[in-house]
CSV table of C-alpha atoms in Angstrom, one decimal:
chain,number,residue,atom,x,y,z
A,295,UNK,CA,-10.0,-4.9,12.0
A,296,UNK,CA,-7.5,-2.2,13.1
A,297,UNK,CA,-8.6,1.3,12.2
A,298,UNK,CA,-6.0,3.9,11.3
A,299,UNK,CA,-6.8,7.6,11.7
A,300,UNK,CA,-4.6,10.3,10.3
A,301,UNK,CA,-4.7,14.0,11.2
A,302,UNK,CA,-5.0,16.4,9.8
A,303,UNK,CA,-6.9,15.4,6.6
A,304,UNK,CA,-5.2,18.2,4.8
A,305,UNK,CA,-2.8,21.0,5.5
A,306,UNK,CA,-1.4,24.1,3.8
A,307,UNK,CA,2.3,24.8,4.1
A,308,UNK,CA,5.1,26.7,2.5
A,309,UNK,CA,8.4,25.6,1.2
A,310,UNK,CA,10.8,25.4,4.1
A,311,UNK,CA,8.1,24.7,6.7
A,312,UNK,CA,8.4,21.9,9.2
A,313,UNK,CA,5.4,19.6,8.7
A,314,UNK,CA,4.1,16.9,11.0
A,315,UNK,CA,1.4,14.4,10.3
A,316,UNK,CA,0.0,12.0,12.9
A,317,UNK,CA,-1.4,8.5,12.6
A,318,UNK,CA,-3.3,6.7,15.4
A,319,UNK,CA,-4.1,3.0,15.4
A,320,UNK,CA,-7.2,1.7,17.1
A,321,UNK,CA,-5.0,-0.8,19.1
A,322,UNK,CA,-1.3,-1.2,19.8
A,323,UNK,CA,0.6,-2.2,16.6
A,324,UNK,CA,4.1,-2.1,18.1
A,325,UNK,CA,6.2,-0.6,15.3
A,326,UNK,CA,4.3,-2.2,12.4
A,327,UNK,CA,3.6,1.2,10.7
A,328,UNK,CA,4.6,2.4,7.3
A,329,UNK,CA,4.3,5.7,5.5
A,330,UNK,CA,3.7,6.2,1.8
A,331,UNK,CA,3.7,9.3,-0.4
A,332,UNK,CA,1.4,9.5,-3.5
A,333,UNK,CA,1.4,12.2,-6.1
A,334,UNK,CA,-1.6,12.8,-8.5
A,335,UNK,CA,-1.8,10.1,-11.2
A,336,UNK,CA,1.1,8.1,-9.7
A,337,UNK,CA,1.5,4.9,-7.7
A,338,UNK,CA,2.3,5.2,-4.0
A,339,UNK,CA,5.9,5.4,-2.9
A,340,UNK,CA,7.3,3.9,0.3
A,341,UNK,CA,8.9,6.5,2.6
A,342,UNK,CA,9.2,5.0,6.0
A,343,UNK,CA,8.9,1.4,7.3
A,344,UNK,CA,8.8,-0.1,10.8
A,345,UNK,CA,7.8,3.3,12.1
A,346,UNK,CA,11.1,5.0,11.8
A,347,UNK,CA,13.3,3.3,9.2
A,348,UNK,CA,14.0,5.5,6.1
A,349,UNK,CA,13.5,3.6,2.8
A,350,UNK,CA,16.6,3.7,0.5
A,351,UNK,CA,16.7,6.7,-1.7
A,352,UNK,CA,14.2,8.8,0.4
A,353,UNK,CA,15.6,12.2,1.4
A,354,UNK,CA,16.7,12.5,5.0
A,355,UNK,CA,14.2,15.4,5.6
A,356,UNK,CA,11.6,12.7,6.1
A,357,UNK,CA,11.5,11.0,9.4
A,358,UNK,CA,9.1,8.8,11.3
A,359,UNK,CA,8.6,8.1,15.0
A,360,UNK,CA,6.3,6.4,17.4
A,361,UNK,CA,5.3,3.0,18.7
A,362,UNK,CA,2.3,1.3,20.1
A,363,UNK,CA,-0.7,3.3,18.8
A,364,UNK,CA,0.6,6.8,18.0
A,365,UNK,CA,2.9,7.7,15.2
A,366,UNK,CA,4.3,10.7,13.5
A,367,UNK,CA,5.7,11.6,10.0
A,368,UNK,CA,7.8,14.7,9.9
A,369,UNK,CA,9.1,16.6,7.0
A,370,UNK,CA,11.8,18.8,8.4
A,371,UNK,CA,12.0,21.4,5.6
A,372,UNK,CA,9.2,21.1,3.0
A,373,UNK,CA,10.3,21.1,-0.6
A,374,UNK,CA,8.2,21.8,-3.7
A,375,UNK,CA,8.3,18.1,-4.7
A,376,UNK,CA,6.8,17.1,-1.3
A,377,UNK,CA,3.4,18.4,-2.1
A,378,UNK,CA,1.4,15.2,-2.2
A,379,UNK,CA,-0.9,13.0,-0.2
A,380,UNK,CA,0.6,10.9,2.6
A,381,UNK,CA,-0.8,7.6,3.9
A,382,UNK,CA,0.0,5.5,7.0
A,383,UNK,CA,-0.5,1.8,6.9
A,384,UNK,CA,-0.3,-0.9,9.5
A,385,UNK,CA,1.2,-4.3,8.8
A,386,UNK,CA,0.5,-5.8,12.3
A,387,UNK,CA,-2.4,-7.9,11.1
A,388,UNK,CA,-4.7,-8.5,8.1
A,389,UNK,CA,-6.4,-6.6,6.7
A,390,UNK,CA,-3.5,-4.2,6.4
A,391,UNK,CA,-5.4,-1.0,6.7
A,392,UNK,CA,-4.4,2.4,5.5
A,393,UNK,CA,-5.2,5.7,7.1
A,394,UNK,CA,-7.5,8.0,5.1
A,395,UNK,CA,-4.6,10.2,3.9
A,396,UNK,CA,-3.3,13.7,4.5
A,397,UNK,CA,-3.0,16.0,1.6
A,398,UNK,CA,-0.2,18.5,1.8
A,399,UNK,CA,-0.9,21.6,-0.3
A,400,UNK,CA,0.8,24.9,-1.0
B,97,UNK,CA,15.3,-2.9,-13.1
B,98,UNK,CA,12.8,-4.1,-10.5
B,99,UNK,CA,9.3,-3.7,-12.1
B,100,UNK,CA,5.7,-4.6,-11.7
B,101,UNK,CA,3.3,-4.2,-14.6
B,102,UNK,CA,-0.5,-4.6,-14.2
B,103,UNK,CA,-2.9,-5.5,-17.0
B,104,UNK,CA,-6.4,-6.7,-17.6
B,105,UNK,CA,-8.4,-3.7,-16.4
B,106,UNK,CA,-11.3,-2.4,-18.4
B,107,UNK,CA,-15.0,-1.7,-18.5
B,108,UNK,CA,-17.3,-4.4,-17.2
B,109,UNK,CA,-21.0,-4.6,-16.3
B,110,UNK,CA,-22.2,-5.1,-12.8
B,111,UNK,CA,-22.2,-8.8,-11.9
B,112,UNK,CA,-19.5,-9.4,-14.5
B,113,UNK,CA,-16.0,-10.8,-14.0
B,114,UNK,CA,-12.5,-9.7,-14.8
B,115,UNK,CA,-9.0,-11.2,-14.2
B,116,UNK,CA,-6.1,-8.8,-13.5
B,117,UNK,CA,-2.5,-9.8,-14.0
B,118,UNK,CA,0.7,-8.4,-12.7
B,119,UNK,CA,4.0,-9.3,-14.4
B,120,UNK,CA,7.1,-9.1,-12.3
B,121,UNK,CA,10.7,-8.6,-13.5
B,122,UNK,CA,14.1,-7.7,-12.1
B,123,UNK,CA,13.8,-9.7,-8.9
B,124,UNK,CA,13.2,-13.3,-7.8
B,125,UNK,CA,9.4,-13.3,-7.8
B,126,UNK,CA,9.0,-16.6,-6.0
B,127,UNK,CA,10.8,-15.2,-3.0
B,128,UNK,CA,8.3,-12.5,-2.2
B,129,UNK,CA,4.8,-12.3,-1.0
B,130,UNK,CA,2.5,-10.0,-3.0
B,131,UNK,CA,-0.4,-7.7,-2.5
B,132,UNK,CA,-3.2,-6.0,-4.4
B,133,UNK,CA,-4.2,-2.5,-3.4
B,134,UNK,CA,-6.9,-0.4,-5.0
B,135,UNK,CA,-7.9,3.3,-5.1
B,136,UNK,CA,-11.4,4.4,-6.0
B,137,UNK,CA,-11.7,7.7,-7.9
B,138,UNK,CA,-10.9,10.6,-5.6
B,139,UNK,CA,-10.5,8.3,-2.6
B,140,UNK,CA,-7.7,6.8,-0.5
B,141,UNK,CA,-5.9,3.5,-0.7
B,142,UNK,CA,-7.6,0.3,0.2
B,143,UNK,CA,-5.6,-2.9,0.7
B,144,UNK,CA,-7.4,-5.8,-1.1
B,145,UNK,CA,-5.5,-9.0,-0.9
B,146,UNK,CA,-2.3,-10.8,0.0
B,147,UNK,CA,-0.6,-14.0,-1.0
B,148,UNK,CA,2.5,-15.6,0.5
B,149,UNK,CA,5.4,-16.9,-1.5
B,150,UNK,CA,4.2,-20.5,-1.9
B,151,UNK,CA,0.5,-19.6,-2.1
B,152,UNK,CA,0.1,-21.3,1.3
B,153,UNK,CA,-1.5,-18.2,2.8
B,154,UNK,CA,-3.9,-15.7,1.4
B,155,UNK,CA,-5.9,-12.9,2.9
B,156,UNK,CA,-8.7,-10.7,1.5
B,157,UNK,CA,-10.5,-7.6,2.6
B,158,UNK,CA,-14.0,-8.2,3.9
B,159,UNK,CA,-15.3,-6.0,1.1
B,160,UNK,CA,-14.1,-8.5,-1.6
B,161,UNK,CA,-14.2,-11.8,0.4
B,162,UNK,CA,-16.0,-14.5,-1.5
B,163,UNK,CA,-15.9,-12.5,-4.8
B,164,UNK,CA,-12.1,-11.9,-5.4
B,165,UNK,CA,-9.4,-14.6,-5.5
B,166,UNK,CA,-5.7,-13.9,-5.5
B,167,UNK,CA,-3.3,-16.4,-7.0
B,168,UNK,CA,0.2,-16.5,-8.5
B,169,UNK,CA,2.3,-18.5,-10.9
B,170,UNK,CA,5.9,-18.4,-9.9
B,171,UNK,CA,7.0,-20.1,-13.1
B,172,UNK,CA,5.5,-17.2,-15.0
B,173,UNK,CA,6.6,-14.5,-12.5
B,174,UNK,CA,3.0,-13.4,-12.4
B,175,UNK,CA,0.3,-12.4,-9.9
B,176,UNK,CA,-3.4,-12.5,-10.6
B,177,UNK,CA,-6.6,-11.2,-9.1
B,178,UNK,CA,-9.8,-13.0,-10.3
B,179,UNK,CA,-12.7,-10.6,-9.7
B,180,UNK,CA,-16.3,-12.0,-9.9
B,181,UNK,CA,-19.7,-10.5,-9.1
B,182,UNK,CA,-18.3,-7.1,-9.7
B,183,UNK,CA,-20.1,-4.0,-8.2
B,184,UNK,CA,-20.0,-0.3,-9.0
B,185,UNK,CA,-18.0,0.2,-5.8
B,186,UNK,CA,-15.2,-2.0,-7.1
B,187,UNK,CA,-14.4,0.7,-9.7
B,188,UNK,CA,-10.9,1.7,-8.9
B,189,UNK,CA,-7.2,1.7,-10.0
B,190,UNK,CA,-5.8,-1.7,-8.9
B,191,UNK,CA,-2.1,-1.8,-8.0
B,192,UNK,CA,0.1,-4.8,-7.3
B,193,UNK,CA,2.8,-4.3,-4.7
B,194,UNK,CA,5.7,-6.4,-3.5
B,195,UNK,CA,5.8,-7.3,0.1
B,196,UNK,CA,9.2,-6.9,1.7
B,197,UNK,CA,10.3,-7.8,5.2
B,198,UNK,CA,13.1,-6.5,7.4
B,199,UNK,CA,14.3,-8.1,10.6
B,200,UNK,CA,15.0,-5.8,13.6
B,201,UNK,CA,15.7,-7.1,17.1
B,202,UNK,CA,14.4,-10.6,16.1
B,203,UNK,CA,11.1,-9.1,14.8
B,204,UNK,CA,10.1,-9.0,11.1
B,205,UNK,CA,8.4,-5.8,9.9
B,206,UNK,CA,6.6,-5.9,6.6
B,207,UNK,CA,5.9,-3.2,4.0
B,208,UNK,CA,5.1,-2.7,0.3
B,209,UNK,CA,8.3,-1.5,-1.3
B,210,UNK,CA,7.7,-1.9,-5.0
B,211,UNK,CA,4.5,-0.9,-6.8
B,212,UNK,CA,3.2,-1.1,-10.3
B,213,UNK,CA,1.6,1.8,-12.1
B,214,UNK,CA,-1.9,0.3,-11.8
B,215,UNK,CA,-4.7,-0.8,-14.1
B,216,UNK,CA,-8.1,0.8,-14.1
B,217,UNK,CA,-11.3,-1.2,-13.5
B,218,UNK,CA,-14.6,0.4,-14.2
B,219,UNK,CA,-17.9,-1.3,-13.3
B,220,UNK,CA,-20.8,0.3,-15.0
B,221,UNK,CA,-23.8,-0.6,-17.2
């Protein structure tokens, strides 16, 4: 199974900050990497697919990059509604493993 | 409106069984592969199972293999998860999620673009 490791596990930031979350796969997964946002008590929401493609309706302050085994999610200017937990997930092979999550706090 | 609605969760004793359902609406259900994803209390997301459009291909996580079975009824626009031999560690919110694919440079990339609100399964005596 492919292991996905996110860092950091949590971070504190302020509105307007630039935030970067990294995700590393245990083997090369090309660009089969997706990012999701989850707020407390809510279902996950797709932000980025294929490593860098922005899902329709997602603000442009979110961006993704990377290929192979190393990936990054960047929020260019953190907004109050962005405080949530973020997960990466690989779709290269089954099981489609998730990272452990990164909680972005005020 | 594209929508997924899970049902069938509840309290069950260890060793018991439960069948979850996911009703799809607002899109052509038969054209999409589907997934189940779960989240234990205070924990992260765990992918559970996948089924292709025509039920020809299914996958399950090792943690549920041999106990859980995914299925679908395209005529009823419904996805199911039959859960047997339930354990305390199966306690979680169970989400169904649509599998979408995008072709870029002759390669298909897959992701879960529509999620239900989840149904809660509690395994306890």
